[in-house]
mmCIF file of the C-alpha atoms, coordinates in Angstrom:
data_MODEL
# 
_entry.id   MODEL 
# 
loop_
_atom_site.group_PDB 
_atom_site.id 
_atom_site.type_symbol 
_atom_site.label_atom_id 
_atom_site.label_alt_id 
_atom_site.label_comp_id 
_atom_site.label_asym_id 
_atom_site.label_entity_id 
_atom_site.label_seq_id 
_atom_site.pdbx_PDB_ins_code 
_atom_site.Cartn_x 
_atom_site.Cartn_y 
_atom_site.Cartn_z 
_atom_site.occupancy 
_atom_site.B_iso_or_equiv 
_atom_site.pdbx_formal_charge 
_atom_site.auth_seq_id 
_atom_site.auth_comp_id 
_atom_site.auth_asym_id 
_atom_site.auth_atom_id 
_atom_site.pdbx_PDB_model_num 
ATOM 1   C CA . MET A 1 1   ? -18.639 7.032  -10.941 1.00 0.00 ? 1   MET A CA 1 
ATOM 2   C CA . MET A 1 2   ? -15.412 5.439  -12.156 1.00 0.00 ? 2   MET A CA 1 
ATOM 3   C CA . ILE A 1 3   ? -12.699 7.382  -13.967 1.00 0.00 ? 3   ILE A CA 1 
ATOM 4   C CA . GLU A 1 4   ? -9.744  5.586  -15.531 1.00 0.00 ? 4   GLU A CA 1 
ATOM 5   C CA . PHE A 1 5   ? -6.627  6.744  -17.359 1.00 0.00 ? 5   PHE A CA 1 
ATOM 6   C CA . LYS A 1 6   ? -4.853  3.839  -19.041 1.00 0.00 ? 6   LYS A CA 1 
ATOM 7   C CA . GLY A 1 7   ? -2.019  3.553  -21.562 1.00 0.00 ? 7   GLY A CA 1 
ATOM 8   C CA . GLU A 1 8   ? 1.467   4.797  -22.386 1.00 0.00 ? 8   GLU A CA 1 
ATOM 9   C CA . LEU A 1 9   ? 2.456   8.380  -21.578 1.00 0.00 ? 9   LEU A CA 1 
ATOM 10  C CA . THR A 1 10  ? 3.714   10.656 -24.367 1.00 0.00 ? 10  THR A CA 1 
ATOM 11  C CA . ASP A 1 11  ? 7.266   12.009 -24.451 1.00 0.00 ? 11  ASP A CA 1 
ATOM 12  C CA . ASN A 1 12  ? 6.169   15.422 -23.141 1.00 0.00 ? 12  ASN A CA 1 
ATOM 13  C CA . THR A 1 13  ? 4.436   13.868 -20.142 1.00 0.00 ? 13  THR A CA 1 
ATOM 14  C CA . LEU A 1 14  ? 7.341   11.467 -19.524 1.00 0.00 ? 14  LEU A CA 1 
ATOM 15  C CA . LYS A 1 15  ? 9.746   14.416 -19.500 1.00 0.00 ? 15  LYS A CA 1 
ATOM 16  C CA . PHE A 1 16  ? 7.602   16.151 -16.866 1.00 0.00 ? 16  PHE A CA 1 
ATOM 17  C CA . LEU A 1 17  ? 7.325   12.918 -14.843 1.00 0.00 ? 17  LEU A CA 1 
ATOM 18  C CA . LYS A 1 18  ? 11.090  12.456 -14.881 1.00 0.00 ? 18  LYS A CA 1 
ATOM 19  C CA . LYS A 1 19  ? 11.782  16.022 -13.681 1.00 0.00 ? 19  LYS A CA 1 
ATOM 20  C CA . ARG A 1 20  ? 9.136   15.731 -10.987 1.00 0.00 ? 20  ARG A CA 1 
ATOM 21  C CA . MET A 1 21  ? 10.492  12.410 -9.713  1.00 0.00 ? 21  MET A CA 1 
ATOM 22  C CA . ILE A 1 22  ? 14.058  13.726 -9.595  1.00 0.00 ? 22  ILE A CA 1 
ATOM 23  C CA . ARG A 1 23  ? 12.988  16.812 -7.610  1.00 0.00 ? 23  ARG A CA 1 
ATOM 24  C CA . SER A 1 24  ? 10.969  14.675 -5.219  1.00 0.00 ? 24  SER A CA 1 
ATOM 25  C CA . ARG A 1 25  ? 13.840  12.279 -4.548  1.00 0.00 ? 25  ARG A CA 1 
ATOM 26  C CA . GLN A 1 26  ? 16.321  15.123 -4.136  1.00 0.00 ? 26  GLN A CA 1 
ATOM 27  C CA . LYS A 1 27  ? 14.109  16.740 -1.505  1.00 0.00 ? 27  LYS A CA 1 
ATOM 28  C CA . THR A 1 28  ? 13.762  13.435 0.331   1.00 0.00 ? 28  THR A CA 1 
ATOM 29  C CA . ASN A 1 29  ? 17.513  12.742 0.213   1.00 0.00 ? 29  ASN A CA 1 
ATOM 30  C CA . ILE A 1 30  ? 18.399  16.228 1.435   1.00 0.00 ? 30  ILE A CA 1 
ATOM 31  C CA . PHE A 1 31  ? 15.795  16.016 4.217   1.00 0.00 ? 31  PHE A CA 1 
ATOM 32  C CA . PHE A 1 32  ? 17.250  12.755 5.546   1.00 0.00 ? 32  PHE A CA 1 
ATOM 33  C CA . LEU A 1 33  ? 20.801  14.016 5.102   1.00 0.00 ? 33  LEU A CA 1 
ATOM 34  C CA . ILE A 1 34  ? 20.111  17.135 7.173   1.00 0.00 ? 34  ILE A CA 1 
ATOM 35  C CA . PHE A 1 35  ? 18.310  15.266 9.948   1.00 0.00 ? 35  PHE A CA 1 
ATOM 36  C CA . GLY A 1 36  ? 20.844  12.454 9.877   1.00 0.00 ? 36  GLY A CA 1 
ATOM 37  C CA . LEU A 1 37  ? 23.868  14.744 10.209  1.00 0.00 ? 37  LEU A CA 1 
ATOM 38  C CA . PRO A 1 38  ? 23.928  14.910 14.029  1.00 0.00 ? 38  PRO A CA 1 
ATOM 39  C CA . MET A 1 39  ? 23.746  11.133 14.361  1.00 0.00 ? 39  MET A CA 1 
ATOM 40  C CA . LEU A 1 40  ? 26.228  10.596 11.540  1.00 0.00 ? 40  LEU A CA 1 
ATOM 41  C CA . THR A 1 41  ? 28.642  13.119 13.060  1.00 0.00 ? 41  THR A CA 1 
ATOM 42  C CA . PHE A 1 42  ? 28.451  11.350 16.406  1.00 0.00 ? 42  PHE A CA 1 
ATOM 43  C CA . LEU A 1 43  ? 29.106  7.927  14.852  1.00 0.00 ? 43  LEU A CA 1 
ATOM 44  C CA . LEU A 1 44  ? 31.842  9.089  12.491  1.00 0.00 ? 44  LEU A CA 1 
ATOM 45  C CA . HIS A 1 45  ? 33.619  10.926 15.310  1.00 0.00 ? 45  HIS A CA 1 
ATOM 46  C CA . PHE A 1 46  ? 34.664  7.535  16.708  1.00 0.00 ? 46  PHE A CA 1 
ATOM 47  C CA . ILE A 1 47  ? 35.801  6.140  13.338  1.00 0.00 ? 47  ILE A CA 1 
ATOM 48  C CA . ILE A 1 48  ? 37.229  9.029  11.312  1.00 0.00 ? 48  ILE A CA 1 
ATOM 49  C CA . PRO A 1 49  ? 39.334  11.997 12.424  1.00 0.00 ? 49  PRO A CA 1 
ATOM 50  C CA . LEU A 1 50  ? 37.271  15.170 12.681  1.00 0.00 ? 50  LEU A CA 1 
ATOM 51  C CA . LYS A 1 51  ? 39.005  16.909 9.765   1.00 0.00 ? 51  LYS A CA 1 
ATOM 52  C CA . TYR A 1 52  ? 37.857  14.152 7.361   1.00 0.00 ? 52  TYR A CA 1 
ATOM 53  C CA . ILE A 1 53  ? 34.217  14.246 8.443   1.00 0.00 ? 53  ILE A CA 1 
ATOM 54  C CA . THR A 1 54  ? 33.701  17.431 6.415   1.00 0.00 ? 54  THR A CA 1 
ATOM 55  C CA . ILE A 1 55  ? 34.847  15.616 3.276   1.00 0.00 ? 55  ILE A CA 1 
ATOM 56  C CA . VAL A 1 56  ? 32.456  12.750 4.018   1.00 0.00 ? 56  VAL A CA 1 
ATOM 57  C CA . PHE A 1 57  ? 29.576  15.236 4.410   1.00 0.00 ? 57  PHE A CA 1 
ATOM 58  C CA . LEU A 1 58  ? 30.422  16.926 1.111   1.00 0.00 ? 58  LEU A CA 1 
ATOM 59  C CA . VAL A 1 59  ? 30.428  13.567 -0.667  1.00 0.00 ? 59  VAL A CA 1 
ATOM 60  C CA . LEU A 1 60  ? 27.077  12.645 0.921   1.00 0.00 ? 60  LEU A CA 1 
ATOM 61  C CA . ALA A 1 61  ? 25.575  16.016 -0.070  1.00 0.00 ? 61  ALA A CA 1 
ATOM 62  C CA . ILE A 1 62  ? 26.704  15.562 -3.671  1.00 0.00 ? 62  ILE A CA 1 
ATOM 63  C CA . LEU A 1 63  ? 25.291  12.032 -3.707  1.00 0.00 ? 63  LEU A CA 1 
ATOM 64  C CA . ALA A 1 64  ? 21.977  13.273 -2.263  1.00 0.00 ? 64  ALA A CA 1 
ATOM 65  C CA . VAL A 1 65  ? 21.578  15.688 -5.159  1.00 0.00 ? 65  VAL A CA 1 
ATOM 66  C CA . PHE A 1 66  ? 22.890  13.590 -8.062  1.00 0.00 ? 66  PHE A CA 1 
ATOM 67  C CA . THR A 1 67  ? 21.849  10.022 -7.192  1.00 0.00 ? 67  THR A CA 1 
ATOM 68  C CA . PRO A 1 68  ? 18.231  10.560 -8.351  1.00 0.00 ? 68  PRO A CA 1 
ATOM 69  C CA . TYR A 1 69  ? 19.518  11.486 -11.830 1.00 0.00 ? 69  TYR A CA 1 
ATOM 70  C CA . LEU A 1 70  ? 21.481  8.250  -12.066 1.00 0.00 ? 70  LEU A CA 1 
ATOM 71  C CA . ILE A 1 71  ? 18.518  6.179  -10.897 1.00 0.00 ? 71  ILE A CA 1 
ATOM 72  C CA . MET A 1 72  ? 16.186  7.828  -13.421 1.00 0.00 ? 72  MET A CA 1 
ATOM 73  C CA . ILE A 1 73  ? 18.628  7.340  -16.297 1.00 0.00 ? 73  ILE A CA 1 
ATOM 74  C CA . ALA A 1 74  ? 18.987  3.667  -15.406 1.00 0.00 ? 74  ALA A CA 1 
ATOM 75  C CA . ASN A 1 75  ? 15.332  2.669  -15.090 1.00 0.00 ? 75  ASN A CA 1 
ATOM 76  C CA . ILE A 1 76  ? 12.660  5.324  -15.745 1.00 0.00 ? 76  ILE A CA 1 
ATOM 77  C CA . THR A 1 77  ? 10.412  2.663  -17.320 1.00 0.00 ? 77  THR A CA 1 
ATOM 78  C CA . ASN A 1 78  ? 9.996   0.951  -13.945 1.00 0.00 ? 78  ASN A CA 1 
ATOM 79  C CA . PHE A 1 79  ? 8.331   4.084  -12.550 1.00 0.00 ? 79  PHE A CA 1 
ATOM 80  C CA . VAL A 1 80  ? 5.929   5.003  -15.370 1.00 0.00 ? 80  VAL A CA 1 
ATOM 81  C CA . PRO A 1 81  ? 2.270   4.676  -14.347 1.00 0.00 ? 81  PRO A CA 1 
ATOM 82  C CA . LYS A 1 82  ? 0.290   2.293  -16.568 1.00 0.00 ? 82  LYS A CA 1 
ATOM 83  C CA . CYS A 1 83  ? -3.151  2.951  -15.118 1.00 0.00 ? 83  CYS A CA 1 
ATOM 84  C CA . ILE A 1 84  ? -4.761  5.391  -12.706 1.00 0.00 ? 84  ILE A CA 1 
ATOM 85  C CA . THR A 1 85  ? -8.281  4.543  -11.571 1.00 0.00 ? 85  THR A CA 1 
ATOM 86  C CA . ILE A 1 86  ? -10.503 6.747  -9.434  1.00 0.00 ? 86  ILE A CA 1 
ATOM 87  C CA . ASN A 1 87  ? -13.446 4.903  -7.891  1.00 0.00 ? 87  ASN A CA 1 
ATOM 88  C CA . ASP A 1 88  ? -15.370 5.035  -4.604  1.00 0.00 ? 88  ASP A CA 1 
ATOM 89  C CA . GLY A 1 89  ? -13.200 7.793  -3.139  1.00 0.00 ? 89  GLY A CA 1 
ATOM 90  C CA . VAL A 1 90  ? -9.920  5.982  -3.836  1.00 0.00 ? 90  VAL A CA 1 
ATOM 91  C CA . ILE A 1 91  ? -7.207  6.713  -6.407  1.00 0.00 ? 91  ILE A CA 1 
ATOM 92  C CA . LEU A 1 92  ? -5.422  3.540  -7.530  1.00 0.00 ? 92  LEU A CA 1 
ATOM 93  C CA . LEU A 1 93  ? -2.047  3.807  -9.264  1.00 0.00 ? 93  LEU A CA 1 
ATOM 94  C CA . THR A 1 94  ? -0.750  0.756  -11.152 1.00 0.00 ? 94  THR A CA 1 
ATOM 95  C CA . ILE A 1 95  ? 2.920   0.437  -12.116 1.00 0.00 ? 95  ILE A CA 1 
ATOM 96  C CA . ASN A 1 96  ? 4.192   -2.907 -13.449 1.00 0.00 ? 96  ASN A CA 1 
ATOM 97  C CA . GLY A 1 97  ? 1.543   -4.838 -11.531 1.00 0.00 ? 97  GLY A CA 1 
ATOM 98  C CA . VAL A 1 98  ? 2.157   -2.986 -8.261  1.00 0.00 ? 98  VAL A CA 1 
ATOM 99  C CA . ILE A 1 99  ? -0.865  -1.063 -6.980  1.00 0.00 ? 99  ILE A CA 1 
ATOM 100 C CA . GLU A 1 100 ? -0.694  1.928  -4.654  1.00 0.00 ? 100 GLU A CA 1 
ATOM 101 C CA . SER A 1 101 ? -3.742  3.751  -3.341  1.00 0.00 ? 101 SER A CA 1 
ATOM 102 C CA . LYS A 1 102 ? -4.559  7.156  -1.928  1.00 0.00 ? 102 LYS A CA 1 
ATOM 103 C CA . LYS A 1 103 ? -7.874  8.531  -0.729  1.00 0.00 ? 103 LYS A CA 1 
ATOM 104 C CA . ILE A 1 104 ? -9.436  11.462 -2.558  1.00 0.00 ? 104 ILE A CA 1 
ATOM 105 C CA . GLU A 1 105 ? -9.442  13.375 0.740   1.00 0.00 ? 105 GLU A CA 1 
ATOM 106 C CA . GLN A 1 106 ? -5.617  13.266 0.658   1.00 0.00 ? 106 GLN A CA 1 
ATOM 107 C CA . VAL A 1 107 ? -5.508  15.306 -2.573  1.00 0.00 ? 107 VAL A CA 1 
ATOM 108 C CA . LYS A 1 108 ? -4.160  18.761 -1.829  1.00 0.00 ? 108 LYS A CA 1 
ATOM 109 C CA . GLU A 1 109 ? -4.099  20.051 -5.393  1.00 0.00 ? 109 GLU A CA 1 
ATOM 110 C CA . VAL A 1 110 ? -4.510  18.891 -8.987  1.00 0.00 ? 110 VAL A CA 1 
ATOM 111 C CA . LYS A 1 111 ? -2.375  20.863 -11.421 1.00 0.00 ? 111 LYS A CA 1 
ATOM 112 C CA . ASP A 1 112 ? -3.749  21.115 -14.968 1.00 0.00 ? 112 ASP A CA 1 
ATOM 113 C CA . TYR A 1 113 ? -0.887  21.418 -17.465 1.00 0.00 ? 113 TYR A CA 1 
ATOM 114 C CA . GLY A 1 114 ? -3.143  21.246 -20.531 1.00 0.00 ? 114 GLY A CA 1 
ATOM 115 C CA . ASP A 1 115 ? -2.301  17.718 -21.718 1.00 0.00 ? 115 ASP A CA 1 
ATOM 116 C CA . TYR A 1 116 ? -2.218  16.114 -18.280 1.00 0.00 ? 116 TYR A CA 1 
ATOM 117 C CA . TYR A 1 117 ? -3.112  16.495 -14.620 1.00 0.00 ? 117 TYR A CA 1 
ATOM 118 C CA . ALA A 1 118 ? -0.519  16.151 -11.840 1.00 0.00 ? 118 ALA A CA 1 
ATOM 119 C CA . PHE A 1 119 ? -1.631  15.373 -8.283  1.00 0.00 ? 119 PHE A CA 1 
ATOM 120 C CA . THR A 1 120 ? -0.145  16.785 -5.093  1.00 0.00 ? 120 THR A CA 1 
ATOM 121 C CA . PHE A 1 121 ? -1.109  15.103 -1.834  1.00 0.00 ? 121 PHE A CA 1 
ATOM 122 C CA . VAL A 1 122 ? -1.358  16.416 1.720   1.00 0.00 ? 122 VAL A CA 1 
ATOM 123 C CA . GLY A 1 123 ? 1.465   15.505 4.061   1.00 0.00 ? 123 GLY A CA 1 
ATOM 124 C CA . PHE A 1 124 ? 5.160   15.972 4.490   1.00 0.00 ? 124 PHE A CA 1 
ATOM 125 C CA . LEU A 1 125 ? 7.319   13.855 2.162   1.00 0.00 ? 125 LEU A CA 1 
ATOM 126 C CA . THR A 1 126 ? 4.316   12.138 0.566   1.00 0.00 ? 126 THR A CA 1 
ATOM 127 C CA . ILE A 1 127 ? 5.079   10.571 -2.781  1.00 0.00 ? 127 ILE A CA 1 
ATOM 128 C CA . SER A 1 128 ? 2.857   12.175 -5.372  1.00 0.00 ? 128 SER A CA 1 
ATOM 129 C CA . SER A 1 129 ? 5.247   12.485 -8.307  1.00 0.00 ? 129 SER A CA 1 
ATOM 130 C CA . LEU A 1 130 ? 3.903   9.328  -9.969  1.00 0.00 ? 130 LEU A CA 1 
ATOM 131 C CA . TYR A 1 131 ? 0.269   10.416 -9.978  1.00 0.00 ? 131 TYR A CA 1 
ATOM 132 C CA . ILE A 1 132 ? -0.023  11.935 -13.457 1.00 0.00 ? 132 ILE A CA 1 
ATOM 133 C CA . CYS A 1 133 ? -3.157  11.524 -15.592 1.00 0.00 ? 133 CYS A CA 1 
ATOM 134 C CA . GLN A 1 134 ? -2.701  12.209 -19.297 1.00 0.00 ? 134 GLN A CA 1 
ATOM 135 C CA . LYS A 1 135 ? -6.007  13.519 -20.656 1.00 0.00 ? 135 LYS A CA 1 
ATOM 136 C CA . ASP A 1 136 ? -6.002  11.594 -23.946 1.00 0.00 ? 136 ASP A CA 1 
ATOM 137 C CA . LEU A 1 137 ? -5.565  8.290  -22.056 1.00 0.00 ? 137 LEU A CA 1 
ATOM 138 C CA . LEU A 1 138 ? -9.005  8.587  -20.445 1.00 0.00 ? 138 LEU A CA 1 
ATOM 139 C CA . THR A 1 139 ? -10.751 5.229  -21.017 1.00 0.00 ? 139 THR A CA 1 
ATOM 140 C CA . GLN A 1 140 ? -13.667 5.473  -18.565 1.00 0.00 ? 140 GLN A CA 1 
ATOM 141 C CA . GLY A 1 141 ? -15.563 8.526  -17.416 1.00 0.00 ? 141 GLY A CA 1 
ATOM 142 C CA . THR A 1 142 ? -15.177 12.037 -18.779 1.00 0.00 ? 142 THR A CA 1 
ATOM 143 C CA . LEU A 1 143 ? -12.899 14.986 -18.131 1.00 0.00 ? 143 LEU A CA 1 
ATOM 144 C CA . ALA A 1 144 ? -15.970 16.858 -16.865 1.00 0.00 ? 144 ALA A CA 1 
ATOM 145 C CA . ASP A 1 145 ? -16.509 14.084 -14.272 1.00 0.00 ? 145 ASP A CA 1 
ATOM 146 C CA . PHE A 1 146 ? -12.849 14.334 -13.254 1.00 0.00 ? 146 PHE A CA 1 
ATOM 147 C CA . GLU A 1 147 ? -12.988 18.115 -12.927 1.00 0.00 ? 147 GLU A CA 1 
ATOM 148 C CA . SER A 1 148 ? -16.233 18.014 -10.942 1.00 0.00 ? 148 SER A CA 1 
ATOM 149 C CA . LEU A 1 149 ? -14.740 15.408 -8.585  1.00 0.00 ? 149 LEU A CA 1 
ATOM 150 C CA . PHE A 1 150 ? -11.772 17.673 -7.849  1.00 0.00 ? 150 PHE A CA 1 
ATOM 151 C CA . ALA A 1 151 ? -13.623 20.996 -8.068  1.00 0.00 ? 151 ALA A CA 1 
ATOM 152 C CA . GLY A 1 152 ? -11.833 23.695 -6.091  1.00 0.00 ? 152 GLY A CA 1 
ATOM 153 C CA . LYS A 1 153 ? -8.561  21.756 -6.113  1.00 0.00 ? 153 LYS A CA 1 
ATOM 154 C CA . ILE A 1 154 ? -7.708  22.121 -9.806  1.00 0.00 ? 154 ILE A CA 1 
ATOM 155 C CA . LYS A 1 155 ? -5.128  24.784 -10.566 1.00 0.00 ? 155 LYS A CA 1 
ATOM 156 C CA . LYS A 1 156 ? -4.429  25.793 -14.179 1.00 0.00 ? 156 LYS A CA 1 
ATOM 157 C CA . MET A 1 157 ? -0.716  25.907 -14.859 1.00 0.00 ? 157 MET A CA 1 
ATOM 158 C CA . PRO A 1 158 ? 1.049   27.820 -17.644 1.00 0.00 ? 158 PRO A CA 1 
ATOM 159 C CA . GLN A 1 159 ? 1.673   25.816 -20.818 1.00 0.00 ? 159 GLN A CA 1 
ATOM 160 C CA . LYS A 1 160 ? 5.301   24.786 -21.265 1.00 0.00 ? 160 LYS A CA 1 
ATOM 161 C CA . LYS A 1 161 ? 6.769   24.538 -24.735 1.00 0.00 ? 161 LYS A CA 1 
# 
């Protein structure tokens, strides 16, 4: 059974995608900042006086939080999924000719927001923010097929206005 969502996302879905991508990138940036601090402190200790290292860390922390906003403002269209195909136990995501795949077994949860589904995958720092299936873009298969495929993993979310 093949299920395919293909087309342009609506403004509501794009807004959700943008927020989700920003949160995901912020978490990743903060994670690497925290785990990179000991190494960075050691290296900077030889280059910069100790009293200035705190200022450098504050600047890096601010950049870790706000850089994703700047990236998303500059080029959100480069990250919008054009097609999501589910076939033979594999989920294929197509963005501007680039294809990424995940196995169905990697799906931790599918959140149903009413107009669209948003995937969450198993694993630490896995990128799942791009995997959004807008229901009215279904071109092959049915929503019933989709829901039966992910039975037990679908979580109804409150409708946002």
